[in-house]
Tab-separated table of N, CA and C in Angstrom:
chain	number	residue	atom	x	y	z
A	1	UNK	N	0.806	-1.210	-0.006
A	1	UNK	CA	0.047	-0.045	-0.031
A	1	UNK	C	0.909	1.312	-0.035
A	2	UNK	N	2.030	1.288	0.762
A	2	UNK	CA	2.797	2.408	0.819
A	2	UNK	C	3.539	2.729	-0.471
A	3	UNK	N	3.773	1.549	-1.292
A	3	UNK	CA	4.479	1.816	-2.491
A	3	UNK	C	3.541	2.424	-3.500
A	4	UNK	N	2.131	2.070	-3.370
A	4	UNK	CA	1.204	2.660	-4.350
A	4	UNK	C	1.124	4.169	-4.071
A	5	UNK	N	1.092	4.588	-2.830
A	5	UNK	CA	0.927	6.036	-2.483
A	5	UNK	C	2.163	6.760	-2.957
A	6	UNK	N	3.381	6.227	-2.702
A	6	UNK	CA	4.545	6.903	-3.204
A	6	UNK	C	4.549	7.021	-4.724
A	7	UNK	N	4.177	5.988	-5.419
A	7	UNK	CA	4.118	5.902	-6.873
A	7	UNK	C	3.093	6.916	-7.272
A	8	UNK	N	2.007	7.020	-6.669
A	8	UNK	CA	0.970	8.059	-7.100
A	8	UNK	C	1.391	9.468	-6.923
A	9	UNK	N	2.159	9.772	-5.853
A	9	UNK	CA	2.674	11.006	-5.553
A	9	UNK	C	3.808	11.422	-6.650
A	10	UNK	N	4.677	10.475	-6.871
A	10	UNK	CA	5.657	10.620	-7.886
A	10	UNK	C	5.179	10.942	-9.247
A	11	UNK	N	3.989	10.211	-9.671
A	11	UNK	CA	3.353	10.466	-10.931
A	11	UNK	C	2.838	11.834	-10.993
A	12	UNK	N	2.291	12.288	-9.920
A	12	UNK	CA	1.602	13.696	-9.866
A	12	UNK	C	2.658	14.738	-9.966
A	13	UNK	N	3.816	14.490	-9.319
A	13	UNK	CA	4.889	15.500	-9.298
A	13	UNK	C	5.414	15.515	-10.759
A	14	UNK	N	5.628	14.320	-11.331
A	14	UNK	CA	6.186	14.361	-12.732
A	14	UNK	C	5.274	15.027	-13.752
A	15	UNK	N	3.880	14.900	-13.445
A	15	UNK	CA	2.912	15.457	-14.381
A	15	UNK	C	2.873	17.032	-14.183
A	16	UNK	N	3.276	17.531	-13.033
A	16	UNK	CA	3.105	18.925	-12.602
A	16	UNK	C	4.386	19.655	-13.092
A	17	UNK	N	5.591	18.928	-13.207
A	17	UNK	CA	6.672	19.753	-13.492
A	17	UNK	C	6.576	20.512	-14.844
A	18	UNK	N	6.168	19.814	-16.083
A	18	UNK	CA	6.092	20.571	-17.311
A	18	UNK	C	5.140	21.809	-17.141
A	19	UNK	N	4.073	21.669	-16.484
A	19	UNK	CA	3.098	22.675	-16.265
A	19	UNK	C	3.649	23.874	-15.490
A	20	UNK	N	4.463	23.523	-14.491
A	20	UNK	CA	5.185	24.635	-13.711
A	20	UNK	C	6.215	25.372	-14.477
A	21	UNK	N	6.879	24.560	-15.432
A	21	UNK	CA	7.953	25.205	-16.202
A	21	UNK	C	7.410	26.221	-17.116
A	22	UNK	N	6.130	26.164	-17.556
A	22	UNK	CA	5.549	27.023	-18.469
A	22	UNK	C	4.930	28.301	-17.724
A	23	UNK	N	5.892	29.034	-17.264
A	23	UNK	CA	5.572	30.333	-16.440
A	23	UNK	C	5.252	31.405	-17.535
A	24	UNK	N	4.740	32.605	-17.036
A	24	UNK	CA	4.426	33.651	-17.916
A	24	UNK	C	5.639	34.247	-18.547
A	25	UNK	N	5.487	34.706	-19.771
A	25	UNK	CA	6.609	35.213	-20.589
A	25	UNK	C	6.865	36.644	-20.039
A	26	UNK	N	8.147	36.962	-20.109
A	26	UNK	CA	8.483	38.420	-19.748
A	26	UNK	C	7.834	39.401	-20.701
A	27	UNK	N	7.846	40.650	-20.190
A	27	UNK	CA	7.173	41.690	-21.039
A	27	UNK	C	7.819	41.750	-22.474
A	28	UNK	N	6.945	41.976	-23.480
A	28	UNK	CA	7.289	42.114	-24.941
A	28	UNK	C	7.775	40.717	-25.379
A	29	UNK	N	7.460	39.648	-24.718
A	29	UNK	CA	7.884	38.322	-25.247
A	29	UNK	C	6.597	37.473	-25.249
A	30	UNK	N	6.666	36.422	-26.124
A	30	UNK	CA	5.518	35.460	-26.109
A	30	UNK	C	6.022	34.097	-25.545
A	31	UNK	N	5.238	33.498	-24.791
A	31	UNK	CA	5.476	32.153	-24.303
A	31	UNK	C	5.129	31.016	-25.440
A	32	UNK	N	6.023	30.268	-25.884
A	32	UNK	CA	5.730	29.140	-26.757
A	32	UNK	C	5.669	27.925	-25.872
A	33	UNK	N	4.514	27.294	-25.869
A	33	UNK	CA	4.302	26.127	-24.884
A	33	UNK	C	5.220	24.889	-25.435
A	34	UNK	N	5.570	24.107	-24.302
A	34	UNK	CA	6.271	22.894	-24.544
A	34	UNK	C	5.375	21.953	-25.375
A	35	UNK	N	6.016	21.082	-26.054
A	35	UNK	CA	5.360	19.967	-26.834
A	35	UNK	C	6.114	19.668	-28.030
A	36	UNK	N	5.550	18.642	-28.782
A	36	UNK	CA	6.108	18.241	-30.001
A	36	UNK	C	5.505	19.002	-31.155
A	37	UNK	N	6.331	19.125	-32.122
A	37	UNK	CA	5.885	19.678	-33.463
A	37	UNK	C	6.706	19.057	-34.674
A	38	UNK	N	6.200	19.186	-35.850
A	38	UNK	CA	7.003	18.683	-37.009
A	38	UNK	C	7.856	19.744	-37.496
A	39	UNK	N	9.091	19.460	-37.458
A	39	UNK	CA	10.009	20.436	-37.932
A	39	UNK	C	10.554	20.038	-39.276
A	40	UNK	N	10.585	20.851	-40.235
A	40	UNK	CA	10.997	20.543	-41.675
A	40	UNK	C	9.685	20.341	-42.460
A	41	UNK	N	9.851	19.627	-43.536
A	41	UNK	CA	8.695	19.484	-44.419
A	41	UNK	C	8.745	17.967	-44.877
A	42	UNK	N	7.475	17.484	-45.042
A	42	UNK	CA	7.387	16.093	-45.543
A	42	UNK	C	7.009	16.107	-47.011
A	43	UNK	N	6.411	17.165	-47.575
A	43	UNK	CA	5.994	17.172	-48.950
A	43	UNK	C	7.170	17.422	-49.852
A	44	UNK	N	7.015	17.037	-51.038
A	44	UNK	CA	8.097	17.283	-52.028
A	44	UNK	C	7.586	18.081	-53.184
A	45	UNK	N	8.437	18.897	-53.748
A	45	UNK	CA	8.105	19.673	-54.869
A	45	UNK	C	8.767	18.976	-56.114
A	46	UNK	N	8.112	19.060	-57.287
A	46	UNK	CA	8.549	18.372	-58.409
A	46	UNK	C	10.023	18.808	-58.709
A	47	UNK	N	10.300	20.108	-58.497
A	47	UNK	CA	11.592	20.529	-58.873
A	47	UNK	C	12.661	20.061	-58.085
A	48	UNK	N	12.370	19.612	-56.799
A	48	UNK	CA	13.439	18.963	-55.953
A	48	UNK	C	13.971	17.750	-56.475
A	49	UNK	N	13.192	16.944	-57.117
A	49	UNK	CA	13.589	15.608	-57.664
A	49	UNK	C	14.500	15.864	-58.923
A	50	UNK	N	14.425	17.036	-59.538
A	50	UNK	CA	15.189	17.209	-60.845
A	50	UNK	C	16.465	17.895	-60.528
A	51	UNK	N	16.898	18.004	-59.252
A	51	UNK	CA	18.069	18.637	-58.817
A	51	UNK	C	18.168	20.075	-59.394
A	52	UNK	N	17.068	20.844	-59.369
A	52	UNK	CA	16.960	22.175	-59.912
A	52	UNK	C	17.169	23.181	-58.708
A	53	UNK	N	17.048	22.751	-57.457
A	53	UNK	CA	17.222	23.489	-56.294
A	53	UNK	C	18.620	23.320	-55.774
A	54	UNK	N	19.201	24.334	-55.183
A	54	UNK	CA	20.448	24.149	-54.466
A	54	UNK	C	20.241	23.306	-53.258
A	55	UNK	N	21.355	22.698	-52.753
A	55	UNK	CA	21.178	21.787	-51.626
A	55	UNK	C	20.637	22.371	-50.394
A	56	UNK	N	20.887	23.612	-50.145
A	56	UNK	CA	20.376	24.348	-48.933
A	56	UNK	C	18.928	24.489	-49.004
A	57	UNK	N	18.239	24.400	-50.213
A	57	UNK	CA	16.832	24.505	-50.213
A	57	UNK	C	16.070	23.276	-49.953
A	58	UNK	N	16.740	22.217	-49.739
A	58	UNK	CA	16.132	20.921	-49.324
A	58	UNK	C	16.631	20.397	-48.069
A	59	UNK	N	17.383	21.094	-47.364
A	59	UNK	CA	17.948	20.631	-46.115
A	59	UNK	C	16.854	20.387	-45.089
A	60	UNK	N	15.690	20.867	-45.292
A	60	UNK	CA	14.584	20.757	-44.273
A	60	UNK	C	13.709	19.538	-44.476
A	61	UNK	N	14.213	18.575	-45.203
A	61	UNK	CA	13.472	17.254	-45.408
A	61	UNK	C	14.483	16.171	-44.848
A	62	UNK	N	13.903	15.158	-44.284
A	62	UNK	CA	12.498	14.948	-44.023
A	62	UNK	C	12.147	15.586	-42.802
A	63	UNK	N	10.755	15.681	-42.590
A	63	UNK	CA	10.307	16.301	-41.430
A	63	UNK	C	10.593	15.364	-40.187
A	64	UNK	N	10.802	16.070	-39.006
A	64	UNK	CA	11.096	15.264	-37.777
A	64	UNK	C	10.037	15.694	-36.739
A	65	UNK	N	9.513	14.832	-36.053
A	65	UNK	CA	8.656	15.168	-34.891
A	65	UNK	C	9.479	15.301	-33.596
A	66	UNK	N	9.696	16.593	-33.171
A	66	UNK	CA	10.592	16.756	-32.073
A	66	UNK	C	9.878	17.480	-30.878
A	67	UNK	N	10.444	17.166	-29.732
A	67	UNK	CA	9.828	17.868	-28.552
A	67	UNK	C	10.680	19.084	-28.121
A	68	UNK	N	9.989	20.065	-27.700
A	68	UNK	CA	10.734	21.296	-27.258
A	68	UNK	C	10.132	21.723	-25.842
A	69	UNK	N	10.929	22.000	-25.029
A	69	UNK	CA	10.499	22.640	-23.714
A	69	UNK	C	9.906	24.016	-24.001
A	70	UNK	N	9.043	24.540	-23.133
A	70	UNK	CA	8.518	25.901	-23.255
A	70	UNK	C	9.715	26.937	-23.297
A	71	UNK	N	9.397	27.933	-24.086
A	71	UNK	CA	10.492	29.035	-24.225
A	71	UNK	C	9.720	30.271	-24.565
A	72	UNK	N	10.517	31.406	-24.254
A	72	UNK	CA	9.946	32.777	-24.738
A	72	UNK	C	10.718	33.294	-25.870
A	73	UNK	N	10.011	34.080	-26.684
A	73	UNK	CA	10.701	34.666	-27.771
A	73	UNK	C	10.030	36.089	-27.944
A	74	UNK	N	10.903	37.028	-28.405
A	74	UNK	CA	10.389	38.363	-28.512
A	74	UNK	C	9.154	38.466	-29.532
A	75	UNK	N	8.311	39.382	-29.167
A	75	UNK	CA	7.155	39.563	-30.056
A	75	UNK	C	7.560	40.268	-31.433
A	76	UNK	N	8.537	41.141	-31.249
A	76	UNK	CA	8.959	41.823	-32.483
A	76	UNK	C	10.361	41.715	-32.721
A	77	UNK	N	10.822	41.985	-34.010
A	77	UNK	CA	12.216	41.974	-34.295
A	77	UNK	C	12.913	43.080	-33.532
A	78	UNK	N	14.253	42.949	-33.368
A	78	UNK	CA	15.157	43.942	-32.815
A	78	UNK	C	15.202	45.023	-33.889
A	79	UNK	N	14.893	46.286	-33.346
A	79	UNK	CA	14.929	47.406	-34.289
A	79	UNK	C	16.393	47.905	-34.412
A	80	UNK	N	16.565	48.895	-35.412
A	80	UNK	CA	17.819	49.581	-35.509
A	80	UNK	C	17.944	50.420	-34.315
A	81	UNK	N	16.842	51.070	-33.789
A	81	UNK	CA	17.057	51.937	-32.573
A	81	UNK	C	17.443	51.057	-31.326
A	82	UNK	N	16.994	49.808	-31.234
A	82	UNK	CA	17.396	48.939	-30.157
A	82	UNK	C	18.936	48.514	-30.337
A	83	UNK	N	19.325	48.245	-31.455
A	83	UNK	CA	20.724	47.776	-31.803
A	83	UNK	C	21.588	49.034	-31.551
A	84	UNK	N	21.217	50.245	-31.960
A	84	UNK	CA	21.932	51.503	-31.707
A	84	UNK	C	22.214	51.700	-30.208
A	85	UNK	N	21.313	51.405	-29.356
A	85	UNK	CA	21.502	51.545	-27.843
A	85	UNK	C	22.541	50.523	-27.386
A	86	UNK	N	22.482	49.292	-27.964
A	86	UNK	CA	23.502	48.480	-27.617
A	86	UNK	C	24.956	48.875	-28.099
A	87	UNK	N	24.997	49.395	-29.328
A	87	UNK	CA	26.308	49.953	-29.929
A	87	UNK	C	26.735	51.128	-29.025
A	88	UNK	N	25.967	51.843	-28.555
A	88	UNK	CA	26.372	53.068	-27.839
A	88	UNK	C	26.849	52.586	-26.374
A	89	UNK	N	26.154	51.662	-25.818
A	89	UNK	CA	26.397	51.290	-24.553
A	89	UNK	C	27.571	50.420	-24.396
A	90	UNK	N	28.050	49.595	-25.545
A	90	UNK	CA	29.170	48.572	-25.375
A	90	UNK	C	30.246	49.027	-26.292
A	91	UNK	N	30.156	49.886	-27.223
A	91	UNK	CA	31.129	50.195	-28.129
A	91	UNK	C	31.217	49.242	-29.261
A	92	UNK	N	30.331	48.363	-29.424
A	92	UNK	CA	30.182	47.347	-30.453
A	92	UNK	C	30.263	47.974	-31.815
A	93	UNK	N	30.601	47.224	-32.847
A	93	UNK	CA	30.656	47.646	-34.247
A	93	UNK	C	29.199	47.822	-34.767
A	94	UNK	N	28.976	48.962	-35.461
A	94	UNK	CA	27.600	49.115	-35.971
A	94	UNK	C	27.550	48.459	-37.284
A	95	UNK	N	26.333	48.054	-37.892
A	95	UNK	CA	26.175	47.498	-39.073
A	95	UNK	C	26.912	48.463	-40.141
A	96	UNK	N	27.356	47.757	-41.138
A	96	UNK	CA	28.216	48.444	-42.281
A	96	UNK	C	27.331	49.391	-43.032
A	97	UNK	N	26.164	49.245	-43.142
A	97	UNK	CA	25.350	50.143	-43.989
A	97	UNK	C	24.684	51.385	-43.266
A	98	UNK	N	25.124	51.652	-41.994
A	98	UNK	CA	24.795	52.843	-41.302
A	98	UNK	C	25.768	53.967	-41.714
A	99	UNK	N	25.410	54.916	-42.462
A	99	UNK	CA	26.466	55.974	-42.802
A	99	UNK	C	26.914	56.746	-41.600
A	100	UNK	N	28.172	56.952	-41.480
A	100	UNK	CA	28.830	57.575	-40.384
A	100	UNK	C	28.425	56.869	-39.039
A	101	UNK	N	27.964	55.651	-39.011
A	101	UNK	CA	27.706	54.982	-37.807
A	101	UNK	C	26.388	55.373	-37.274
A	102	UNK	N	25.516	56.050	-38.064
A	102	UNK	CA	24.180	56.411	-37.684
A	102	UNK	C	23.032	55.784	-38.417
A	103	UNK	N	21.945	55.448	-37.782
A	103	UNK	CA	20.815	54.835	-38.447
A	103	UNK	C	20.360	55.718	-39.629
A	104	UNK	N	20.178	55.047	-40.793
A	104	UNK	CA	19.668	55.858	-41.985
A	104	UNK	C	18.348	56.602	-41.599
A	105	UNK	N	18.030	57.680	-42.198
A	105	UNK	CA	16.942	58.480	-41.872
A	105	UNK	C	15.642	57.643	-41.959
A	106	UNK	N	14.831	57.867	-40.851
A	106	UNK	CA	13.529	57.360	-40.849
A	106	UNK	C	13.514	55.797	-40.815
A	107	UNK	N	14.611	55.068	-40.393
A	107	UNK	CA	14.679	53.733	-40.351
A	107	UNK	C	14.900	53.172	-38.864
A	108	UNK	N	14.576	54.035	-37.872
A	108	UNK	CA	14.786	53.703	-36.564
A	108	UNK	C	13.983	52.496	-36.098
A	109	UNK	N	12.808	52.331	-36.651
A	109	UNK	CA	11.959	51.244	-36.315
A	109	UNK	C	11.883	50.027	-37.221
A	110	UNK	N	12.882	50.005	-38.238
A	110	UNK	CA	13.147	48.928	-39.177
A	110	UNK	C	13.764	47.854	-38.338
A	111	UNK	N	13.604	46.567	-38.754
A	111	UNK	CA	14.465	45.476	-38.108
A	111	UNK	C	15.975	45.717	-38.464
A	112	UNK	N	16.890	45.557	-37.534
A	112	UNK	CA	18.144	45.632	-37.642
A	112	UNK	C	18.642	44.482	-38.711
A	113	UNK	N	19.567	44.862	-39.599
A	113	UNK	CA	20.021	44.005	-40.529
A	113	UNK	C	21.589	44.117	-40.779
A	114	UNK	N	22.257	43.193	-41.471
A	114	UNK	CA	23.637	43.129	-41.609
A	114	UNK	C	24.442	43.007	-40.395
A	115	UNK	N	23.888	42.133	-39.504
A	115	UNK	CA	24.539	41.734	-38.141
A	115	UNK	C	24.738	40.232	-38.292
A	116	UNK	N	25.944	39.868	-37.974
A	116	UNK	CA	26.328	38.520	-38.026
A	116	UNK	C	26.001	37.719	-36.772
A	117	UNK	N	26.111	36.439	-36.718
A	117	UNK	CA	25.639	35.560	-35.590
A	117	UNK	C	26.337	36.087	-34.303
A	118	UNK	N	27.616	36.340	-34.347
A	118	UNK	CA	28.396	36.808	-33.166
A	118	UNK	C	27.895	38.155	-32.620
A	119	UNK	N	27.666	39.062	-33.461
A	119	UNK	CA	27.091	40.370	-33.111
A	119	UNK	C	25.654	40.178	-32.533
A	120	UNK	N	24.945	39.284	-33.052
A	120	UNK	CA	23.515	38.994	-32.669
A	120	UNK	C	23.537	38.419	-31.220
A	121	UNK	N	24.471	37.499	-31.097
A	121	UNK	CA	24.690	36.814	-29.769
A	121	UNK	C	25.169	37.882	-28.642
A	122	UNK	N	26.028	38.684	-29.054
A	122	UNK	CA	26.518	39.719	-28.093
A	122	UNK	C	25.291	40.643	-27.757
A	123	UNK	N	24.450	40.976	-28.593
A	123	UNK	CA	23.275	41.915	-28.312
A	123	UNK	C	22.405	41.159	-27.499
A	124	UNK	N	22.137	39.910	-27.712
A	124	UNK	CA	21.284	39.175	-26.764
A	124	UNK	C	21.758	38.968	-25.418
A	125	UNK	N	23.064	38.742	-25.187
A	125	UNK	CA	23.648	38.763	-23.911
A	125	UNK	C	23.488	40.160	-23.237
A	126	UNK	N	23.794	41.195	-23.939
A	126	UNK	CA	23.585	42.591	-23.412
A	126	UNK	C	22.096	42.726	-22.963
A	127	UNK	N	21.197	42.263	-23.777
A	127	UNK	CA	19.801	42.495	-23.397
A	127	UNK	C	19.272	41.450	-22.421
A	128	UNK	N	20.072	40.533	-21.935
A	128	UNK	CA	19.718	39.512	-21.020
A	128	UNK	C	18.729	38.395	-21.675
A	129	UNK	N	19.066	38.116	-22.858
A	129	UNK	CA	18.236	37.172	-23.626
A	129	UNK	C	19.256	36.267	-24.275
A	130	UNK	N	18.697	35.376	-25.168
A	130	UNK	CA	19.539	34.512	-26.027
A	130	UNK	C	18.891	34.295	-27.436
A	131	UNK	N	19.668	33.923	-28.344
A	131	UNK	CA	19.108	33.641	-29.713
A	131	UNK	C	18.295	32.335	-29.565
A	132	UNK	N	17.218	32.267	-30.366
A	132	UNK	CA	16.483	30.866	-30.360
A	132	UNK	C	17.304	29.973	-31.202
A	133	UNK	N	17.104	28.551	-30.894
A	133	UNK	CA	17.721	27.570	-31.703
A	133	UNK	C	16.874	27.559	-33.076
A	134	UNK	N	17.419	26.784	-34.001
A	134	UNK	CA	16.699	26.658	-35.232
A	134	UNK	C	15.240	26.045	-34.998
A	135	UNK	N	15.246	25.036	-34.169
A	135	UNK	CA	13.918	24.360	-33.799
A	135	UNK	C	12.941	25.282	-33.164
A	136	UNK	N	13.495	26.134	-32.117
A	136	UNK	CA	12.564	27.022	-31.466
A	136	UNK	C	12.108	28.140	-32.499
A	137	UNK	N	12.952	28.685	-33.371
A	137	UNK	CA	12.592	29.611	-34.325
A	137	UNK	C	11.439	29.041	-35.319
A	138	UNK	N	11.623	27.779	-35.792
A	138	UNK	CA	10.654	27.222	-36.683
A	138	UNK	C	9.320	27.002	-35.919
A	139	UNK	N	9.346	26.557	-34.655
A	139	UNK	CA	8.143	26.276	-33.983
A	139	UNK	C	7.381	27.674	-33.747
A	140	UNK	N	8.094	28.714	-33.402
A	140	UNK	CA	7.438	29.966	-33.073
A	140	UNK	C	6.940	30.523	-34.468
A	141	UNK	N	7.663	30.366	-35.521
A	141	UNK	CA	7.281	30.948	-36.846
A	141	UNK	C	6.013	30.167	-37.405
A	142	UNK	N	6.000	28.954	-37.128
A	142	UNK	CA	4.770	28.179	-37.536
A	142	UNK	C	3.379	28.667	-36.962
A	143	UNK	N	3.548	29.229	-35.822
A	143	UNK	CA	2.377	29.704	-35.072
A	143	UNK	C	1.242	28.675	-34.732
A	144	UNK	N	1.706	27.469	-34.552
A	144	UNK	CA	0.767	26.331	-34.192
A	144	UNK	C	0.233	25.565	-35.608
A	145	UNK	N	0.588	26.137	-36.746
A	145	UNK	CA	0.225	25.381	-37.976
A	145	UNK	C	1.129	24.224	-38.279
A	146	UNK	N	1.054	23.183	-37.514
A	146	UNK	CA	1.945	22.037	-37.637
A	146	UNK	C	1.603	21.230	-38.945
A	147	UNK	N	2.628	20.959	-39.661
A	147	UNK	CA	2.501	20.214	-41.036
A	147	UNK	C	1.764	20.834	-42.065
A	148	UNK	N	1.439	22.238	-41.953
A	148	UNK	CA	0.729	22.832	-43.010
A	148	UNK	C	1.596	23.223	-44.087
A	149	UNK	N	1.204	23.106	-45.339
A	149	UNK	CA	2.015	23.464	-46.438
A	149	UNK	C	2.271	24.966	-46.557
A	150	UNK	N	1.243	25.765	-46.325
A	150	UNK	CA	1.335	27.153	-46.446
A	150	UNK	C	0.952	27.807	-45.058
A	151	UNK	N	1.318	29.149	-44.998
A	151	UNK	CA	1.045	29.876	-43.695
A	151	UNK	C	-0.531	29.870	-43.452
A	152	UNK	N	-1.303	29.754	-44.493
A	152	UNK	CA	-2.735	29.758	-44.280
A	152	UNK	C	-3.393	28.438	-44.239
A	153	UNK	N	-2.673	27.383	-43.852
A	153	UNK	CA	-2.965	25.985	-43.890
A	153	UNK	C	-2.703	25.478	-45.248
A	154	UNK	N	-3.397	24.396	-45.668
A	154	UNK	CA	-3.207	23.695	-46.836
A	154	UNK	C	-4.105	24.161	-48.080
A	155	UNK	N	-5.104	25.096	-47.693
A	155	UNK	CA	-6.015	25.504	-48.662
A	155	UNK	C	-5.306	26.320	-49.822
A	156	UNK	N	-5.688	26.145	-51.058
A	156	UNK	CA	-5.206	26.977	-52.073
A	156	UNK	C	-5.825	28.389	-52.044
A	157	UNK	N	-5.172	29.254	-52.739
A	157	UNK	CA	-5.767	30.723	-52.795
A	157	UNK	C	-6.887	30.658	-53.824
A	158	UNK	N	-8.007	31.199	-53.507
A	158	UNK	CA	-9.143	31.357	-54.388
A	158	UNK	C	-8.931	32.494	-55.262
A	159	UNK	N	-8.622	32.362	-56.476
A	159	UNK	CA	-8.441	33.452	-57.425
A	159	UNK	C	-9.671	33.884	-58.247
A	160	UNK	N	-10.832	33.364	-57.861
A	160	UNK	CA	-12.042	33.587	-58.649
A	160	UNK	C	-12.623	35.002	-58.254
A	161	UNK	N	-12.195	35.494	-57.134
A	161	UNK	CA	-12.833	36.865	-56.778
A	161	UNK	C	-12.079	38.059	-57.227
């Protein structure tokens, strides 16, 4: 009888741990819940079989059903203004396309561009965050549309209207 009670309590604790790990996301971030999703794609396009696409275009096959723990990701891209604050605070190198090291006129709210992985990682550390993994990025970008061929599910676009 004692073993049954201990086993029941252990099962309850194990079931509650993933739920407890899914805490609220920090401000300006979205919580992506834990769970499995299909990463990559299972469908094939005719041109893939004819070797008409570069190898990097077909690296996402075959699809894999993977599990991810819950994680948070920013709601919005890092803007030029955000990155300029980082550059000013740390003395980091600004993107090459900023003339005289300044954000181009009226592009403060544009997503930052021309930043390599190392610079992006440094920005994330400075901001108290981290870059998402490839799997995390894909799960977040899919927005729950698992195994859908298109962003609007598998429906074709109705061109009759």
